Short mmCIF file of C-alpha atoms and ligand atoms in Angstrom, two decimals:
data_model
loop_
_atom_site.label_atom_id
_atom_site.label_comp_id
_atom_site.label_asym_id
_atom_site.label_seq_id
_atom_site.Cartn_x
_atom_site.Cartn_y
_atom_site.Cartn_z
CA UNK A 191 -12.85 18.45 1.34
CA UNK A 192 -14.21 18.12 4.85
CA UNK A 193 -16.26 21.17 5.88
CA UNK A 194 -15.74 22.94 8.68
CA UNK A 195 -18.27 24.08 11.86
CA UNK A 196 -18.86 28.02 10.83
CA UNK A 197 -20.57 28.63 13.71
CA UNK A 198 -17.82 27.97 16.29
CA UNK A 199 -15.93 30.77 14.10
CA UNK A 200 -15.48 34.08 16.07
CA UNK A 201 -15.61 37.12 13.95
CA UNK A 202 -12.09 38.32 13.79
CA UNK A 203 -11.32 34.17 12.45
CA UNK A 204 -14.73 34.89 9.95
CA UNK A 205 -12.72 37.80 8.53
CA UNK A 206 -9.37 35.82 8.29
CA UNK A 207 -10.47 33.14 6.34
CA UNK A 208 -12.91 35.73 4.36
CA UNK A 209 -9.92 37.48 3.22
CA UNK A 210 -8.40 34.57 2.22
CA UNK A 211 -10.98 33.40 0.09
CA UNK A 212 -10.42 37.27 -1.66
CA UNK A 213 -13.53 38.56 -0.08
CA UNK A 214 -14.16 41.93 1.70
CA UNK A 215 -13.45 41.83 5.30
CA UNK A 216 -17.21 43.28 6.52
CA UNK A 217 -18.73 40.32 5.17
CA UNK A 218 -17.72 38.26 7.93
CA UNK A 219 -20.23 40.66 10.06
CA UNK A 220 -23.15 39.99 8.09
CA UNK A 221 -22.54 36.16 8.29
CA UNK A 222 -22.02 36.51 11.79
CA UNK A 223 -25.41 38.07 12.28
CA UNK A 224 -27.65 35.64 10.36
CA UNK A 225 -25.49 32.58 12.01
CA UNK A 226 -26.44 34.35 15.62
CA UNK A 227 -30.27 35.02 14.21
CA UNK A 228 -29.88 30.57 13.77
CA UNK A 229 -30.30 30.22 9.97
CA UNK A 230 -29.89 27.03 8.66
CA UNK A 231 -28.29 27.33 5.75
CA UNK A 232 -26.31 29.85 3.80
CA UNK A 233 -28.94 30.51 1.05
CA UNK A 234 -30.74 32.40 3.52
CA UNK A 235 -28.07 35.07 3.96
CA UNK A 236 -29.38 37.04 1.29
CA UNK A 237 -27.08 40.35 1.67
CA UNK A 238 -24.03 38.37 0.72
CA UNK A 239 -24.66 37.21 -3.07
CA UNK A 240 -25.13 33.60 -4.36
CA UNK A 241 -21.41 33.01 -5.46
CA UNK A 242 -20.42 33.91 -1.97
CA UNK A 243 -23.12 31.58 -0.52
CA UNK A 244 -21.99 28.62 -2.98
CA UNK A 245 -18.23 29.24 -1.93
CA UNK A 246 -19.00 28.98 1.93
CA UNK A 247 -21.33 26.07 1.47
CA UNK A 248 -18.26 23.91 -0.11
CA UNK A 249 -16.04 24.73 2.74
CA UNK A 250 -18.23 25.11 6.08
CA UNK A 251 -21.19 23.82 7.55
CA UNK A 252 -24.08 25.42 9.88
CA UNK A 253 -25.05 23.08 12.58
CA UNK A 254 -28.73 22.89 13.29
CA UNK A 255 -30.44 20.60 16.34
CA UNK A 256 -34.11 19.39 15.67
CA UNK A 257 -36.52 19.29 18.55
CA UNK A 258 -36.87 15.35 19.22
CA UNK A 259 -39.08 16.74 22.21
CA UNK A 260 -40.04 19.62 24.08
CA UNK A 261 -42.23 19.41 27.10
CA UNK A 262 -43.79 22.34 28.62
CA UNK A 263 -44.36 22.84 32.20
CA UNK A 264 -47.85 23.35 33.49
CA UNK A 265 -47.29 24.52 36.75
CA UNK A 266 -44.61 27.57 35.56
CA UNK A 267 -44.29 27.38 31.70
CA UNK A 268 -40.75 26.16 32.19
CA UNK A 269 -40.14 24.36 28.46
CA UNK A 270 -37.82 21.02 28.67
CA UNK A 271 -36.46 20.30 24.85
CA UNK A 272 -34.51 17.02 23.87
CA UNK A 273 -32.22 17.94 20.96
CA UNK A 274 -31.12 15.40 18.23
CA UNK A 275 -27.94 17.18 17.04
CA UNK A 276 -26.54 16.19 13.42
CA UNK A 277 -24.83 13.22 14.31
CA UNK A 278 -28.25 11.49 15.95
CA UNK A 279 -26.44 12.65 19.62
CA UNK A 280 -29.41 13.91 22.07
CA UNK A 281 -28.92 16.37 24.63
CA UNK A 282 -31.28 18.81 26.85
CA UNK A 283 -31.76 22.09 27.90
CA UNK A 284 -34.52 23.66 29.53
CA UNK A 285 -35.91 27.45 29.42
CA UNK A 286 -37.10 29.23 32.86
CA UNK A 287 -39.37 32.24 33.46
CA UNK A 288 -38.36 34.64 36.24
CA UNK A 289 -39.12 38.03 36.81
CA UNK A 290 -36.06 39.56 36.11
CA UNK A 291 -35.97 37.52 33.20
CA UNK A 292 -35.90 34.20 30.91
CA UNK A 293 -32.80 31.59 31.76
CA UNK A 294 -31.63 29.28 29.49
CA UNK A 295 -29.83 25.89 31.74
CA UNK A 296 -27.49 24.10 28.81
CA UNK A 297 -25.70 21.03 28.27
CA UNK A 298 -22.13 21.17 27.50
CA UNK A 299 -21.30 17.43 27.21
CA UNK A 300 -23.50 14.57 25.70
CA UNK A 301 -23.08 12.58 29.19
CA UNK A 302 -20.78 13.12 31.65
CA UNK A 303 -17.87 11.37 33.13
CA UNK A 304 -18.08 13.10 36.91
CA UNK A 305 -20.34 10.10 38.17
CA UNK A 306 -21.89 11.93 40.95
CA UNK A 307 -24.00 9.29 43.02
CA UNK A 308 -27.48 11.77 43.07
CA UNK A 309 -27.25 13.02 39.05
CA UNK A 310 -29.14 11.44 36.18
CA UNK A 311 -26.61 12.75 33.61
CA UNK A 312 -24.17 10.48 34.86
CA UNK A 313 -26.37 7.58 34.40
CA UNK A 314 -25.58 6.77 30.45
CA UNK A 315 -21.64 7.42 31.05
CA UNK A 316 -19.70 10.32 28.99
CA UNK A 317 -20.45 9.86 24.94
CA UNK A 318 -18.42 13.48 23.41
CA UNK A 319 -18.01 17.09 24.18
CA UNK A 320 -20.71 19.55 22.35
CA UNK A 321 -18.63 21.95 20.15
CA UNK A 322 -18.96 25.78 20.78
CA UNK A 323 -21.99 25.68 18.26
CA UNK A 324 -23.58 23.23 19.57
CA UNK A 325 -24.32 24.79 23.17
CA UNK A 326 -25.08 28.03 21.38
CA UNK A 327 -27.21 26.30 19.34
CA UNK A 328 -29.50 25.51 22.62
CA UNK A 329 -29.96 29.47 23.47
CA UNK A 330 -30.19 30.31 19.70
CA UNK A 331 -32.82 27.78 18.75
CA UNK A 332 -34.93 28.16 22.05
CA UNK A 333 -35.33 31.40 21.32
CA UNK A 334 -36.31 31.21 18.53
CA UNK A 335 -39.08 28.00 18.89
CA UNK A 336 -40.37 30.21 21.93
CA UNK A 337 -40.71 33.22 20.64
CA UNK A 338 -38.64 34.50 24.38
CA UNK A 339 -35.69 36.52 24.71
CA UNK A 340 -33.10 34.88 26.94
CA UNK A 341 -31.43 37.31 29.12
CA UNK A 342 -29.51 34.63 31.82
CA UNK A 343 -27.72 31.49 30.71
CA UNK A 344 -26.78 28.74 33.24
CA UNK A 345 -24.18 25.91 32.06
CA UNK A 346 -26.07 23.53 34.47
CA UNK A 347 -27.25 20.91 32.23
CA UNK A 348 -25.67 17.77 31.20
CA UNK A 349 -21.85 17.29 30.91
CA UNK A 350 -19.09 19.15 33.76
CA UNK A 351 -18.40 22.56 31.70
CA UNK A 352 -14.61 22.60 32.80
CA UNK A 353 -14.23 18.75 31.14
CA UNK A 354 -14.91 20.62 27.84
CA UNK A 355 -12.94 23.72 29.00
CA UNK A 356 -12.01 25.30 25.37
CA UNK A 357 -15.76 25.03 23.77
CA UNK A 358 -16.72 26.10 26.52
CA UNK A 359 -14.92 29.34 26.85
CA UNK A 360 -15.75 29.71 22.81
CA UNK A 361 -19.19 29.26 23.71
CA UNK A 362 -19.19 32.05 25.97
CA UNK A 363 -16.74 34.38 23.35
CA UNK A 364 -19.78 33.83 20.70
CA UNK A 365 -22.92 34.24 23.37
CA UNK A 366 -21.36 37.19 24.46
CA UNK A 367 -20.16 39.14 21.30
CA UNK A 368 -21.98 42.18 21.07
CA UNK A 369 -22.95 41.49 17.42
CA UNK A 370 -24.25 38.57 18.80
CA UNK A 371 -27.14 37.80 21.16
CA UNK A 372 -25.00 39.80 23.29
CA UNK A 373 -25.69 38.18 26.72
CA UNK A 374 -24.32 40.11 29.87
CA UNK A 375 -21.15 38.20 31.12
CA UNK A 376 -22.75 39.18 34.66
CA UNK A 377 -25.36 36.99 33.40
CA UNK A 378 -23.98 33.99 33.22
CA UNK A 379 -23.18 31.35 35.23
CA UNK A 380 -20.88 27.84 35.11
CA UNK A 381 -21.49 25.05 37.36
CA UNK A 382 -18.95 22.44 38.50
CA UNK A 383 -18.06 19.83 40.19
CA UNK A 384 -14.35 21.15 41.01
CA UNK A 385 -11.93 20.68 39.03
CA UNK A 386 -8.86 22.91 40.84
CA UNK A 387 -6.47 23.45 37.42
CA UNK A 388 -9.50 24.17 35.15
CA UNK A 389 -10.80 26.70 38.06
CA UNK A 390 -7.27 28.52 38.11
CA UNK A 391 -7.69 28.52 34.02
CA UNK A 392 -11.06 29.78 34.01
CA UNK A 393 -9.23 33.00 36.61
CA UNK A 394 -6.68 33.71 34.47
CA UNK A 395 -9.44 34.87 31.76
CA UNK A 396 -11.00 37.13 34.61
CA UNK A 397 -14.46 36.83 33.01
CA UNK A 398 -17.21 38.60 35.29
CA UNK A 399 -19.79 35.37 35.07
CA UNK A 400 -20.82 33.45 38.58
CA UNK A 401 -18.77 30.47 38.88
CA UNK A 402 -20.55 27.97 41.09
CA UNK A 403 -18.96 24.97 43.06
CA UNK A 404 -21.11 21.88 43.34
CA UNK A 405 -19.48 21.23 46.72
CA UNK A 406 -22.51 18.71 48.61
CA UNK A 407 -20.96 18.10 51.39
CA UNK A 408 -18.32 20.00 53.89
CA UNK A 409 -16.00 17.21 54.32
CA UNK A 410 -14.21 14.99 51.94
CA UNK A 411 -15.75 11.58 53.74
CA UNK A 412 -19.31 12.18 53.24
CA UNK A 413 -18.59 13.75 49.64
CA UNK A 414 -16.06 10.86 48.81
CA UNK A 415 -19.49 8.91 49.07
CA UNK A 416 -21.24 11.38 46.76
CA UNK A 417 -18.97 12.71 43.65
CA UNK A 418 -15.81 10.15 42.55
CA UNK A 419 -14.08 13.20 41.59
CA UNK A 420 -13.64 13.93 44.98
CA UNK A 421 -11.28 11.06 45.07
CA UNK A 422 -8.87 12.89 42.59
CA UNK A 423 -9.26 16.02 44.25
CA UNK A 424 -10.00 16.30 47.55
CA UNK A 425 -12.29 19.48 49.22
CA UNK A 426 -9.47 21.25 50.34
CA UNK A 427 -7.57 21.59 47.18
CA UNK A 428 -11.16 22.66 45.38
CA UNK A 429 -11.80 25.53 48.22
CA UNK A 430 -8.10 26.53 47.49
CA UNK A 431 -8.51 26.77 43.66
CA UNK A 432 -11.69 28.74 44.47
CA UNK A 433 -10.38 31.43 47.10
CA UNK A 434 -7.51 31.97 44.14
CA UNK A 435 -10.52 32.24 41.75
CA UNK A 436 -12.14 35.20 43.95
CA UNK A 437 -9.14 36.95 44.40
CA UNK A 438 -7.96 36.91 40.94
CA UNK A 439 -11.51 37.89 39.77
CA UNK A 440 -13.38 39.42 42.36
CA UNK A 441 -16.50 37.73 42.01
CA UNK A 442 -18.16 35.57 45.12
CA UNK A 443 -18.55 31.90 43.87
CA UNK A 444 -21.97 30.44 44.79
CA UNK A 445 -21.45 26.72 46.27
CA UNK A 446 -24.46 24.54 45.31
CA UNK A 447 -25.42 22.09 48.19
CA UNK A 448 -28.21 19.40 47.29
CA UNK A 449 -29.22 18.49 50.48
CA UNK A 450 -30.02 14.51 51.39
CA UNK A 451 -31.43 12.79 53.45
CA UNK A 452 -29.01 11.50 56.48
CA UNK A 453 -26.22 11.81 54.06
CA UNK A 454 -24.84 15.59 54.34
CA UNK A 455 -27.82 17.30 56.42
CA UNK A 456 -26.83 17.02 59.91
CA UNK A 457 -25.96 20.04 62.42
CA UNK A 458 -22.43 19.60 62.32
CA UNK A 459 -22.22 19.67 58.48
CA UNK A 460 -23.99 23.02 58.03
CA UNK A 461 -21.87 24.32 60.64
CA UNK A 462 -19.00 23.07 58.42
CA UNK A 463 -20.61 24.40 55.81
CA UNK A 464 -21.10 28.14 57.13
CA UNK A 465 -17.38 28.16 57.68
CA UNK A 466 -16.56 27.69 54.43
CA UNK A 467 -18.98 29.84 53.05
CA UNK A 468 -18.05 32.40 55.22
CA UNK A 469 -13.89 31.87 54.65
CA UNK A 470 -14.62 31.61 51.02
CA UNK A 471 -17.18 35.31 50.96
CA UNK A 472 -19.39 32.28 48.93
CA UNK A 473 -23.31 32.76 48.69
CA UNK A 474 -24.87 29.24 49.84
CA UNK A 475 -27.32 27.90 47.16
CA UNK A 476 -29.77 24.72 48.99
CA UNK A 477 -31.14 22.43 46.24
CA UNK A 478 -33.94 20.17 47.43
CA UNK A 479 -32.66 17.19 45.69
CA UNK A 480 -34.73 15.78 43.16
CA UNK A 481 -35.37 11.85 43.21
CA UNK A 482 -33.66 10.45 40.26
CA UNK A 483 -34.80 7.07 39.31
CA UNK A 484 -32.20 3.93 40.25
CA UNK A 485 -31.31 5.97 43.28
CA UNK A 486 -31.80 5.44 47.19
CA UNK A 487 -30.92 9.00 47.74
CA UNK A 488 -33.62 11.14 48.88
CA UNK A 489 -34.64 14.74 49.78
CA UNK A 490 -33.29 15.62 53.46
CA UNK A 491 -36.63 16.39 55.87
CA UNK A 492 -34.39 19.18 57.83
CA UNK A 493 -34.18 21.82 55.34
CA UNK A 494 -35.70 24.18 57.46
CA UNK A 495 -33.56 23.61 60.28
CA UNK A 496 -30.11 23.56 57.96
CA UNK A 497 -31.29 27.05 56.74
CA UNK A 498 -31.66 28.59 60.22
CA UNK A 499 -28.11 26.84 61.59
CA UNK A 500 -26.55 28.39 58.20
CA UNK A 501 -27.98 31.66 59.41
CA UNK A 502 -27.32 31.53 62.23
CA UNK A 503 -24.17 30.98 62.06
CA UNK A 504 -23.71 34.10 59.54
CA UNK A 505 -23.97 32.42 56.23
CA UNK A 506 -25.59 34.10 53.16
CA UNK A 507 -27.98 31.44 52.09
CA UNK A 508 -30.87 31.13 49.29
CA UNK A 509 -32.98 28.05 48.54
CA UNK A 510 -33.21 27.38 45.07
CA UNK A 511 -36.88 27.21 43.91
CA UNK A 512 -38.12 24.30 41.99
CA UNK A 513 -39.21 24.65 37.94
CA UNK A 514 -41.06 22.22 35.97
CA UNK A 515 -41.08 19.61 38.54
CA UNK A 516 -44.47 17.87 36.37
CA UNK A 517 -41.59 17.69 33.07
CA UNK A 518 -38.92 16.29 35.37
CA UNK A 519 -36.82 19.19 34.24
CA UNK A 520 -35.65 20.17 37.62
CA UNK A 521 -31.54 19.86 38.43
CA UNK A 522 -29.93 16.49 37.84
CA UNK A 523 -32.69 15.10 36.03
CA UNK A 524 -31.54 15.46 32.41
CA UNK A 525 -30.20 12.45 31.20
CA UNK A 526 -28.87 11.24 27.69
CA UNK A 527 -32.20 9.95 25.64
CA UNK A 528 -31.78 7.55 22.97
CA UNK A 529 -32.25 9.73 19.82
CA UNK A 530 -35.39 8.62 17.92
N1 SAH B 233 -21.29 19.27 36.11
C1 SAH B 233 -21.67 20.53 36.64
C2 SAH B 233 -22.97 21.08 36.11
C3 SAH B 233 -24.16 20.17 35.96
S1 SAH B 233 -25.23 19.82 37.29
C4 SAH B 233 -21.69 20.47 38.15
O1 SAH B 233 -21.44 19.41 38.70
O2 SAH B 233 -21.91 21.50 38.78
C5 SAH B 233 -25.98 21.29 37.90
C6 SAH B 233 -26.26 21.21 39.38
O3 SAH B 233 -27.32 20.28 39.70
C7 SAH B 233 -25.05 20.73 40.16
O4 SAH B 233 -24.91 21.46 41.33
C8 SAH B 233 -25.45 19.30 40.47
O5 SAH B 233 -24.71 18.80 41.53
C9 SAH B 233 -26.93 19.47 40.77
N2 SAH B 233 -27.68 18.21 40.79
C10 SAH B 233 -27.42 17.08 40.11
N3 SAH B 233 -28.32 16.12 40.40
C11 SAH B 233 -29.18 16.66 41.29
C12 SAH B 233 -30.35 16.18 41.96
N4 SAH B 233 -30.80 14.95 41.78
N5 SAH B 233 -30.99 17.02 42.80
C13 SAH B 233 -30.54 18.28 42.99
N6 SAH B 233 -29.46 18.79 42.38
C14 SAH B 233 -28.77 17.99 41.55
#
């Protein structure tokens, strides 16, 4: 019999397919608990007797990453781990320190198929989608190696979240649950690249997370030049989906803009920009772009000046500070490792 992934199980499905085995229903809330406290295997679950344990390890299985790597930051403690998940896949995610709290970034895909001219992840091409476990697995199992509490998760790390839309929304179910780790859905936030039909799916669930657009440039020639989805979907149709996404949920998206050198940094584009910003009620998030190797794209010298014009012009704007720069584990610079 092939097993099955118990950790992509929600409760209420735990207690289903309890019952069905002709066990009590509450036992599916003490499995829940030791699979969201990461235990590796079901002889650890010591409340729930050995027959039970024996019975669950012929018919499920509890996926467990190893650390292939983990880097730590010294400039800001920010910790960079490479993952070797059970099939020899390797993916990364990296843990933060902030004041208000620790973040967890996470991959959702091993690769990515997006392509975007200034990201690392692309680099390798798209191999699978992680299962629901699997990103959990990356706040569960950081936690636990660094002794931190996570209290923010960002789904900026390899892979487009909205490619792998139903682990995705699983993965948030589980990180959520209150019997769980219990992460606010305030805190939270998915990252894309724009996808409009997955961004009018993601509304209909009216989840309270931050949903931000990787937008990069203001008009559809420069970021034809930048992201190939753009080709599929052009800017307009992605602002669209996203104005429908704030007012079916209420909550501002925050629209990521790496700035580069000569490429989307010029006067006219952040005046571009501030108008959508300001049509959309979006928060503008600046990323420095980070050199990625094989790339002639490079950090734009006008930051300053593209900050003042947004602000100018009325545009709520941020600049996203830079983590673990010495353990390259700053944005777009994860990138599929060969697994050792
Ligand atoms: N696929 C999703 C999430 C992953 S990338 C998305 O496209 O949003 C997370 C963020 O980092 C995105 O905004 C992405 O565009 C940005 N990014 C990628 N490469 C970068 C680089 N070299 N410098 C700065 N930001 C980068």
């Amino acid at each position: 019999m092939n097993r099955s992934d118990i950790k992509s199980m929600l409760p209420d499905e735990l207690e289903a397919a309890l019952v069905e085995m002709g066990e009590p229903r509450f036992r599916a809330g003490q499995i829940f608990t030791w699979l969201m406290r990461g235990v590796t295997d079901f002889s650890s679950m010591t409340n729930i007797g050995k027959s039970l344990q024996k019975k669950l390890d012929e018919r499920y299985y509890i996926t467990s990453p190893e650390i292939l790597r983990k880097q730590v930051s010294e400039e800001d403690g920010t910790i960079k781990y490479l993952w070797k998940l059970m099939d020899g896949s390797a993916v990364e995610s990296v843990l933060m320190h902030y004041k208000h709290g620790s973040t967890v970034c996470v991959s959702s895909q091993v690769g990515c198929r997006m392509g975007c001219a200034f990201c690392a992840s692309a680099q390798g091409g798209w191999v699978r989608n992680l299962s629901s476990s699997e990103i959990l697995d990356q706040v569960l199992f950081t936690e636990k190696d660094s002794g931190t509490r996570v209290s923010n998760i960002v789904m900026m790390g390899i892979g487009e979240p909205l490619d792998n839309f139903d682990n995705v929304i699983r993965f948030i179910e589980l990180v959520t649950h209150p019997d769980g780790i219990n992460i606010g859905m305030r805190h939270i936030s998915l990252s894309t690249c724009g996808l409009p039909e997955k961004i009018d799916k993601l509304g209909d669930y009216n989840l309270q997370l931050t949903l931000s657009l990787s937008l990069h440039a203001p008009d559809d020639e420069t970021r034809l030049g930048l992201m190939p989805v753009n080709r599929r979907y052009p800017t307009q149709e992605v602002l669209d989906a996203c104005t429908r996404y704030y007012e079916k949920t209420g909550r501002r998206i925050s629209i990521e803009y790496a700035l580069i050198d000569g490429v989307n940094d010029s006067n006219e584009q952040a005046e571009m920009l501030a108008r959508i910003a300001l049509s959309l009620c979006a928060h503008i998030n600046l990323i420095p772009l980070n050199n990625v190797d094989g790339s002639p794209l490079r950090p734009s010298r006008r930051l300053k000046q593209f900050v003042s014009l947004l602000k100018e012009k009325g545009a709520n704007v941020t600049v996203r500070r830079r983590l673990g720069g010495d353990i390259e584990a700053a944005c777009g610079q994860l990138r599929k490792k060969a697994s050792g």
